[in-house]
CSV table of C-alpha atoms in Angstrom, one decimal:
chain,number,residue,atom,x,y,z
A,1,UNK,CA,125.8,26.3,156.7
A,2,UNK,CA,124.9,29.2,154.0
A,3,UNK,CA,123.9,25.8,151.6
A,4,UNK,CA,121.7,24.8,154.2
A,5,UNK,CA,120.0,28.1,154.5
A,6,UNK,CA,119.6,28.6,150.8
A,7,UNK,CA,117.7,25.1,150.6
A,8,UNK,CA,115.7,25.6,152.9
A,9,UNK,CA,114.9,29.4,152.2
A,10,UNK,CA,114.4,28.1,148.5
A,11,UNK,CA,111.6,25.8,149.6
A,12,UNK,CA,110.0,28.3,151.8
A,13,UNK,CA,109.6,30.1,148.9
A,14,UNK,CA,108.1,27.4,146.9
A,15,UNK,CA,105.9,26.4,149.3
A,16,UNK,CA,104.5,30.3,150.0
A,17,UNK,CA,104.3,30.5,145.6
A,18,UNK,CA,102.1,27.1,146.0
A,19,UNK,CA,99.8,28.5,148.2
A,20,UNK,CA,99.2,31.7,145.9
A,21,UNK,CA,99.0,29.6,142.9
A,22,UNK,CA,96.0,27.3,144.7
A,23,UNK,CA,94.6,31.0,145.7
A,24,UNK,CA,94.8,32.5,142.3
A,25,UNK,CA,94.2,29.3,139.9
A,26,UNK,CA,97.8,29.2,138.4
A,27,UNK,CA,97.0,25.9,137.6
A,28,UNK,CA,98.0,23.8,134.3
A,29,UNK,CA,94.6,22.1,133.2
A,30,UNK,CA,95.3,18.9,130.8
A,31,UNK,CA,93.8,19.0,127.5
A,32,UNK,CA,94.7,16.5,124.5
A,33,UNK,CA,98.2,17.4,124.2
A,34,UNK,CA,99.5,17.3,128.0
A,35,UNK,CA,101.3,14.3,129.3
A,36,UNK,CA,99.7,14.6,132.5
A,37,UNK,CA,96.0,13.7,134.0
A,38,UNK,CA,95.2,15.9,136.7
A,39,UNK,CA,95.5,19.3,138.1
A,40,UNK,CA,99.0,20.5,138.3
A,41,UNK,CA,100.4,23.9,139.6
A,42,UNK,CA,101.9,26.3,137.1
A,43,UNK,CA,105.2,28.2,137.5
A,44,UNK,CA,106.8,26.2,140.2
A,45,UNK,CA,110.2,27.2,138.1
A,46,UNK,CA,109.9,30.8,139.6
A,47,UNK,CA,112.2,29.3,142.2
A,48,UNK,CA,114.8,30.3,139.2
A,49,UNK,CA,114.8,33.8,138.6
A,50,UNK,CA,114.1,34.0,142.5
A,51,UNK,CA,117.8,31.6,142.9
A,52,UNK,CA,119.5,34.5,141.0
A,53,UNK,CA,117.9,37.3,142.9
A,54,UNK,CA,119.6,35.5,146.0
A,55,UNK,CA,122.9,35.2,143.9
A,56,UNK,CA,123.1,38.6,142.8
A,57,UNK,CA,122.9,39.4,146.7
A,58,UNK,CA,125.8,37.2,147.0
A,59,UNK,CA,127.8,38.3,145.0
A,60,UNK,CA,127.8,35.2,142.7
A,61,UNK,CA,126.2,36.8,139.6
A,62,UNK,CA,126.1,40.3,137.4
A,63,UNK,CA,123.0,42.4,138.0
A,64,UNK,CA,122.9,42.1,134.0
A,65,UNK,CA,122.1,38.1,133.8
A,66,UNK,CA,120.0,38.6,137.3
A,67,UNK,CA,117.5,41.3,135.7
A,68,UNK,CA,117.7,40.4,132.3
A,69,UNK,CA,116.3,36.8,133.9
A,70,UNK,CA,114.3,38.7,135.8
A,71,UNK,CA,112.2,40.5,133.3
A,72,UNK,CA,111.9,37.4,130.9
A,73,UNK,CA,110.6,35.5,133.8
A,74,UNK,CA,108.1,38.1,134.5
A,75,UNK,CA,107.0,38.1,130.8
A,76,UNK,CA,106.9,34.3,130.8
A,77,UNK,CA,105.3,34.2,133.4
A,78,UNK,CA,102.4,36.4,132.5
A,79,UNK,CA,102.4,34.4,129.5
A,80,UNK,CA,101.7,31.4,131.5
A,81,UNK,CA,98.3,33.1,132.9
A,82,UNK,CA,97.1,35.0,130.0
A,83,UNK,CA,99.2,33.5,126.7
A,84,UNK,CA,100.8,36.5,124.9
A,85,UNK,CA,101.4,36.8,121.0
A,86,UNK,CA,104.1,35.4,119.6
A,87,UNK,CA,105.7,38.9,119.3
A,88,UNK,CA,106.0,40.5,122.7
A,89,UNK,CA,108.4,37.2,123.7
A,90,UNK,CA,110.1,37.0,120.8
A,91,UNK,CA,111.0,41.5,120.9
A,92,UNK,CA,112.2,40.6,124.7
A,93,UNK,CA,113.9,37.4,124.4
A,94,UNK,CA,116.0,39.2,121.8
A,95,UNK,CA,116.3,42.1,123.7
A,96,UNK,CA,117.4,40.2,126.4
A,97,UNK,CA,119.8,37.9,124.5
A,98,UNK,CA,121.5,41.4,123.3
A,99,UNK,CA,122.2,42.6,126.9
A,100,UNK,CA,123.1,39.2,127.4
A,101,UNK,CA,126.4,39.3,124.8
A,102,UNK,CA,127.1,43.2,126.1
A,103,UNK,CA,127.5,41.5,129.5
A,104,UNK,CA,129.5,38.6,128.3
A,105,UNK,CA,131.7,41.3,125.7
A,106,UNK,CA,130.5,39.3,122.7
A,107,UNK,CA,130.3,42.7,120.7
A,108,UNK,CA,134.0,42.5,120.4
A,109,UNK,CA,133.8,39.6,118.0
A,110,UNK,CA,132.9,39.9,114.4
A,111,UNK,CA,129.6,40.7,113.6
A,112,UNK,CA,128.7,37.5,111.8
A,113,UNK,CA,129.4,35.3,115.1
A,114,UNK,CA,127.1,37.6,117.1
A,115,UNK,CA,124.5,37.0,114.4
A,116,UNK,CA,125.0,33.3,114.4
A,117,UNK,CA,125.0,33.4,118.2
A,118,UNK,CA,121.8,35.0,118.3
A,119,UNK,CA,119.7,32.8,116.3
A,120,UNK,CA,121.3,29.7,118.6
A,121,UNK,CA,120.4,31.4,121.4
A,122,UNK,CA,116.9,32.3,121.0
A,123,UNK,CA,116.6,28.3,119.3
A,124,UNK,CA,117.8,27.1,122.5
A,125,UNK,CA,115.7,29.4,124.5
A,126,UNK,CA,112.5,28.0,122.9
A,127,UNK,CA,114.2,24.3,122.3
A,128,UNK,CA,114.3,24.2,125.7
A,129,UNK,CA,110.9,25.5,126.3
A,130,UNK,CA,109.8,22.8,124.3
A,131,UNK,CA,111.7,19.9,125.7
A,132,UNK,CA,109.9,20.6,128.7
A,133,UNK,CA,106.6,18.0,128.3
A,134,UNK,CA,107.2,15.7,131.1
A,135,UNK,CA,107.8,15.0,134.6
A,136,UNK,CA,111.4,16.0,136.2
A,137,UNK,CA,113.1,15.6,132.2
A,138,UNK,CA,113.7,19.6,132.5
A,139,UNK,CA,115.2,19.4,136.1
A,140,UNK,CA,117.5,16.4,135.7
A,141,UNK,CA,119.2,17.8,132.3
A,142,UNK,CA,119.7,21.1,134.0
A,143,UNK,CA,121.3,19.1,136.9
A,144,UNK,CA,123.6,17.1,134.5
A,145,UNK,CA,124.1,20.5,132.5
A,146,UNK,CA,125.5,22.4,135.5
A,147,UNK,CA,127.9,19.5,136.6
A,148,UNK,CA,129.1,19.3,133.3
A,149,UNK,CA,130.0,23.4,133.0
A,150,UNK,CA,131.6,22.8,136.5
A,151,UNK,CA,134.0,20.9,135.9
A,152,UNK,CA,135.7,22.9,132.9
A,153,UNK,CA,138.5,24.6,134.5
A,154,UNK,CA,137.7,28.0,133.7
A,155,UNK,CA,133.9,27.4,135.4
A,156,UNK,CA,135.5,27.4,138.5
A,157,UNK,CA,134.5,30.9,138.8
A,158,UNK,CA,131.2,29.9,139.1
A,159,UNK,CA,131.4,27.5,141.3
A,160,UNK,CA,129.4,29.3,144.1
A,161,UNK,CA,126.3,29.7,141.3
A,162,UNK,CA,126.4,26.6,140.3
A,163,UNK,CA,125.8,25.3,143.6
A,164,UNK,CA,122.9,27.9,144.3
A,165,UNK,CA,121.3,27.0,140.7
A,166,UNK,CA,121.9,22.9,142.0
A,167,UNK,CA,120.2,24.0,145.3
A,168,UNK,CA,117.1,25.7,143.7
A,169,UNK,CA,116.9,22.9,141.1
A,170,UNK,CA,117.0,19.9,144.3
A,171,UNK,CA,113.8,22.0,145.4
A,172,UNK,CA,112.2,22.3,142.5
A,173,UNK,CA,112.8,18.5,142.0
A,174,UNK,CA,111.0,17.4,144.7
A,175,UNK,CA,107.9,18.5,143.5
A,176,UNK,CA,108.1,17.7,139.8
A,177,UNK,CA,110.2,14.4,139.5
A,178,UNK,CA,107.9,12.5,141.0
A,179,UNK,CA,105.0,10.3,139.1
A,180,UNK,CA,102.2,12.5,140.0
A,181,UNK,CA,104.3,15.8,139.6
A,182,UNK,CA,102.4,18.9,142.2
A,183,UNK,CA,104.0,21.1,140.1
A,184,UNK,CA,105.5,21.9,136.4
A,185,UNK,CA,108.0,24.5,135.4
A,186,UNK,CA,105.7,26.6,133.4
A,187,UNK,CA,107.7,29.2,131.0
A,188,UNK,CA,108.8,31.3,133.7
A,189,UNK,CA,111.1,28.2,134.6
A,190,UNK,CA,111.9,26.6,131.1
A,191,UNK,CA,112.7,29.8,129.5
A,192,UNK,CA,115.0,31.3,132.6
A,193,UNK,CA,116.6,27.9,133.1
A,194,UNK,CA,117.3,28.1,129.2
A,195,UNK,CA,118.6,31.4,129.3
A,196,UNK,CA,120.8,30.8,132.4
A,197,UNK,CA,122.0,27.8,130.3
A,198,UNK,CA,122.7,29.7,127.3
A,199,UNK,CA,124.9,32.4,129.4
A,200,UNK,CA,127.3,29.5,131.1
A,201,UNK,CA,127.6,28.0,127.3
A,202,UNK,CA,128.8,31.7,126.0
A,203,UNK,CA,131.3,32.4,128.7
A,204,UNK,CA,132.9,28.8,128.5
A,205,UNK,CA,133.3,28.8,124.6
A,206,UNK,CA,135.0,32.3,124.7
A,207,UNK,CA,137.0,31.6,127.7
A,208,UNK,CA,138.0,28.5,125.6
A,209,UNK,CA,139.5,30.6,123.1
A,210,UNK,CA,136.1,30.2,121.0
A,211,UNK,CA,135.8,26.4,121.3
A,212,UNK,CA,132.5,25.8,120.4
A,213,UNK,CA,132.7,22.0,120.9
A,214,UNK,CA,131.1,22.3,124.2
A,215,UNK,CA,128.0,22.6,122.4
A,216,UNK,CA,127.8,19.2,122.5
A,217,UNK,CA,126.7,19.2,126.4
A,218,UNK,CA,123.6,20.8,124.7
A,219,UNK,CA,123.3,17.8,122.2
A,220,UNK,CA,120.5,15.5,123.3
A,221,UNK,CA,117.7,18.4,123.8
A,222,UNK,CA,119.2,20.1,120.7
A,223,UNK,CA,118.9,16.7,118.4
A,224,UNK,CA,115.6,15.9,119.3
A,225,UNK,CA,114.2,19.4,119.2
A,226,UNK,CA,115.7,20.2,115.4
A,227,UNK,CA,114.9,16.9,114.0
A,228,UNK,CA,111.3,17.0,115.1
A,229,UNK,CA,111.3,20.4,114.1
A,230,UNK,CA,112.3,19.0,110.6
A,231,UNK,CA,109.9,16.2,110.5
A,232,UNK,CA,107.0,18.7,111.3
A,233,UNK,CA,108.4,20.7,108.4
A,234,UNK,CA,108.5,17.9,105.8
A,235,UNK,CA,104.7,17.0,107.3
A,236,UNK,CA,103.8,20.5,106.6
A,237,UNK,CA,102.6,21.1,110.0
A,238,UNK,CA,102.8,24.4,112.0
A,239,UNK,CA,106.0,24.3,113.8
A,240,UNK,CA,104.3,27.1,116.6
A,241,UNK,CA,101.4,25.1,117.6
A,242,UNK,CA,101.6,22.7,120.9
A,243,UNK,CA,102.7,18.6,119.7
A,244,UNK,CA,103.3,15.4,121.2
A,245,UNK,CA,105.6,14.7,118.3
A,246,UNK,CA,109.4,14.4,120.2
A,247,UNK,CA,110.8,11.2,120.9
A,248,UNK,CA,110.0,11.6,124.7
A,249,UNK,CA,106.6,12.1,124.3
A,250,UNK,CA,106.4,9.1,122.2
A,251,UNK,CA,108.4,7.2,124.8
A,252,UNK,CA,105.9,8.6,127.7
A,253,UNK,CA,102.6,9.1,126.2
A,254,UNK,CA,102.0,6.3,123.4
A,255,UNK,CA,104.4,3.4,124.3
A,256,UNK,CA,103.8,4.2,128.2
A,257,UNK,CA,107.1,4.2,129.6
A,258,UNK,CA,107.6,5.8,132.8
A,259,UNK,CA,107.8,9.3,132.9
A,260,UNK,CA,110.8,9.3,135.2
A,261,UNK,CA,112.5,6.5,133.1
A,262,UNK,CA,112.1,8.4,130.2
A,263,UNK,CA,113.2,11.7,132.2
A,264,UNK,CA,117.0,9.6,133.3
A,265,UNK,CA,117.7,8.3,130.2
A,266,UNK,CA,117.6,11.6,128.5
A,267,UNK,CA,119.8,13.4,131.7
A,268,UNK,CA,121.9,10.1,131.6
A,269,UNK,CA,122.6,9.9,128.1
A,270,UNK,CA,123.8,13.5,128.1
A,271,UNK,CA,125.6,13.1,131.2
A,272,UNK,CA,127.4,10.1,129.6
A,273,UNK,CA,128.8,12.1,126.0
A,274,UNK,CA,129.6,15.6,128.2
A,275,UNK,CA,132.1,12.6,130.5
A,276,UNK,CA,133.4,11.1,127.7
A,277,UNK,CA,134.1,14.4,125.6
A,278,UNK,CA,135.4,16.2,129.1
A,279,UNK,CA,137.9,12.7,130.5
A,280,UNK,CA,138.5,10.7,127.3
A,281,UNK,CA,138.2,12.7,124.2
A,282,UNK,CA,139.1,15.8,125.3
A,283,UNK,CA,137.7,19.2,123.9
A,284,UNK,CA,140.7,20.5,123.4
A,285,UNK,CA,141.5,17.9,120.8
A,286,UNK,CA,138.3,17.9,118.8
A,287,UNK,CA,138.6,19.1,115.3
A,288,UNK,CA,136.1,20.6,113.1
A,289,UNK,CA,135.2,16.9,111.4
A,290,UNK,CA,135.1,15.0,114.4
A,291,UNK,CA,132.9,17.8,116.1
A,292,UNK,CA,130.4,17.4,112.9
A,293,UNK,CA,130.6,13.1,112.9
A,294,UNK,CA,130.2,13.0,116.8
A,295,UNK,CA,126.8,15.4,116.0
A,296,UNK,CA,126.1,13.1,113.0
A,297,UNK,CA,126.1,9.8,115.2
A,298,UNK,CA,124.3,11.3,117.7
A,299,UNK,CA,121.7,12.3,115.3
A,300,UNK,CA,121.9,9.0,113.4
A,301,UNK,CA,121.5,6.9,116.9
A,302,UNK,CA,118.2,9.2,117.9
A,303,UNK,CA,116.8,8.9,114.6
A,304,UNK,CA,117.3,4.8,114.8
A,305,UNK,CA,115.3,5.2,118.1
A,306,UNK,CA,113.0,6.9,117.0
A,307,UNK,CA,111.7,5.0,113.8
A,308,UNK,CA,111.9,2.2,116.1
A,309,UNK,CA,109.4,3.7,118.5
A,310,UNK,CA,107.5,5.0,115.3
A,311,UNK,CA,107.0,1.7,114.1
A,312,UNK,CA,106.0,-0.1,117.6
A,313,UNK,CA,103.3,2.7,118.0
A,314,UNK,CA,101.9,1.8,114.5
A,315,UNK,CA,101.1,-1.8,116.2
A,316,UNK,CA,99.4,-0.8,119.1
């Protein structure tokens, strides 16, 4: 019955931000560079920080991950409105990632691997910020995402969050992974779904004795999002300004696949390695060499894809 109650308090609350975002203009105008045609509500991933509120009163989260969510969400979301400088996010979303690893006891482990986990932390922050271009691909890989963390033994914790996180994203879903979306994340969504992400990835590699293999459930945003990142590099093109250069957009904007098609395959081709490496493979078994080679095909197949896709846009 309290599942019940959440979903349908969650999209109360959706519905009341809707109404205030169509009062105030929060709306996301397309330009050039968007993937979409018409008017579209902004923010509609405040459903997030909101979710964590509501778990925080049940008990199912820290009051450290709750308001350090909370206060990027409010920057982010602000920055949604206005657009802030680079520096404001980046002080807070390393500010944030700090009281993160004090909450999570990270400051017990060398200093180098707290280093090394911030800079992955604030790149998946922002990788996942900029993963979010189209309708429902953001929702879906969260879905996938929090399945995956569920079923690793010592998740089982979390089960009770997981299920409120899986309740808030079925809301959110039903307005964005549609073909005409009514409403988009915005970075008060991407960025807290990000960070929420991050946290669960943390506490499962050092409750795994530090097995870091599990960064593969992170592997299909995290391949597309460096290797663009490279290619924009080697074209000697601002890596901070807006692109349609990842292989979804391609796949959505110039070779017109559906945005929802495009949306599954990403969500079920992660969903696909996380199974294989969780039932078949086996984390536990993974060695430094076969981590790196199961990275390097999964790299090697996306880049295949998307030369392919590069070449059929040069004949349209």
């Amino acid at each position: 019955m309290i599942y019940v109650l959440l979903f349908l308090g969650f999209l109360l609350v959706e519905l009341i931000y809707f109404k205030i975002a169509e009062r105030y203009n929060i709306l996301d105008k397309p330009n050039e560079r968007s993937s979409h045609k018409i008017l579209t509500i902004r923010g509609g991933g405040v459903i997030f920080p909101i979710s964590l509120v509501v778990a925080l009163a049940l008990g199912q989260v820290t009051w450290i991950l709750a308001a350090v969510v909370g206060i990027i969400a409010l920057v982010s979301f602000i920055d949604d409105m206005y657009s802030l400088s680079q520096g404001p996010r980046a002080a807070i979303q390393v500010l944030g990632s700090l009281l993160l690893f004090y909450d999570l006891d990270l400051f017990e482990v060398h200093w180098i691997f707290i280093v090394i986990s911030l800079i992955l932390l604030i790149g998946w922050i922002n990788a996942f910020n900029f993963m979010d271009g189209i309708n429902g691909i953001s929702v879906l890989y969260t879905l996938v995402t929090l399945y995956s963390f569920s079923l690793i033994p010592v998740n089982h914790v979390h089960t009770d969050l997981y299920i409120t996180l899986a309740l808030a994203s079925a809301v959110f879903a039903l307005f964005n992974l549609r073909i005409k979306a009514k409403a988009f994340l915005g970075d008060v969504g991407s960025i807290s779904l990000a960070i929420i992400l991050g946290y669960f990835m943390i506490y499962t590699i050092l409750n795994t004795g530090g097995n870091f293999y599990y960064l593969l459930f992170f592997s299909v945003y995290g391949v597309d999002a460096v290797i663009t990142i490279l290619v924009r590099i080697i074209n000697k093109e601002n890596i901070f300004e807006p692109h349609r250069s990842h292989l979804y957009q391609f796949l959505a904007n110039e070779i017109k696949v559906n945005h929802l098609v495009v949306s599954a395959c990403y969500a079920a081709v992660q969903l696909a390695i996380n199974l294989v490496f969780i039932h078949f493979v086996g984390f536990e078994n993974l060695s430094w060499f076969e981590f790196l080679v199961s990275l390097i095909i999964i790299a090697g197949i996306y880049f295949a894809i998307r030369l392919r896709v590069i070449k059929q846009m040069s004949v349209l």
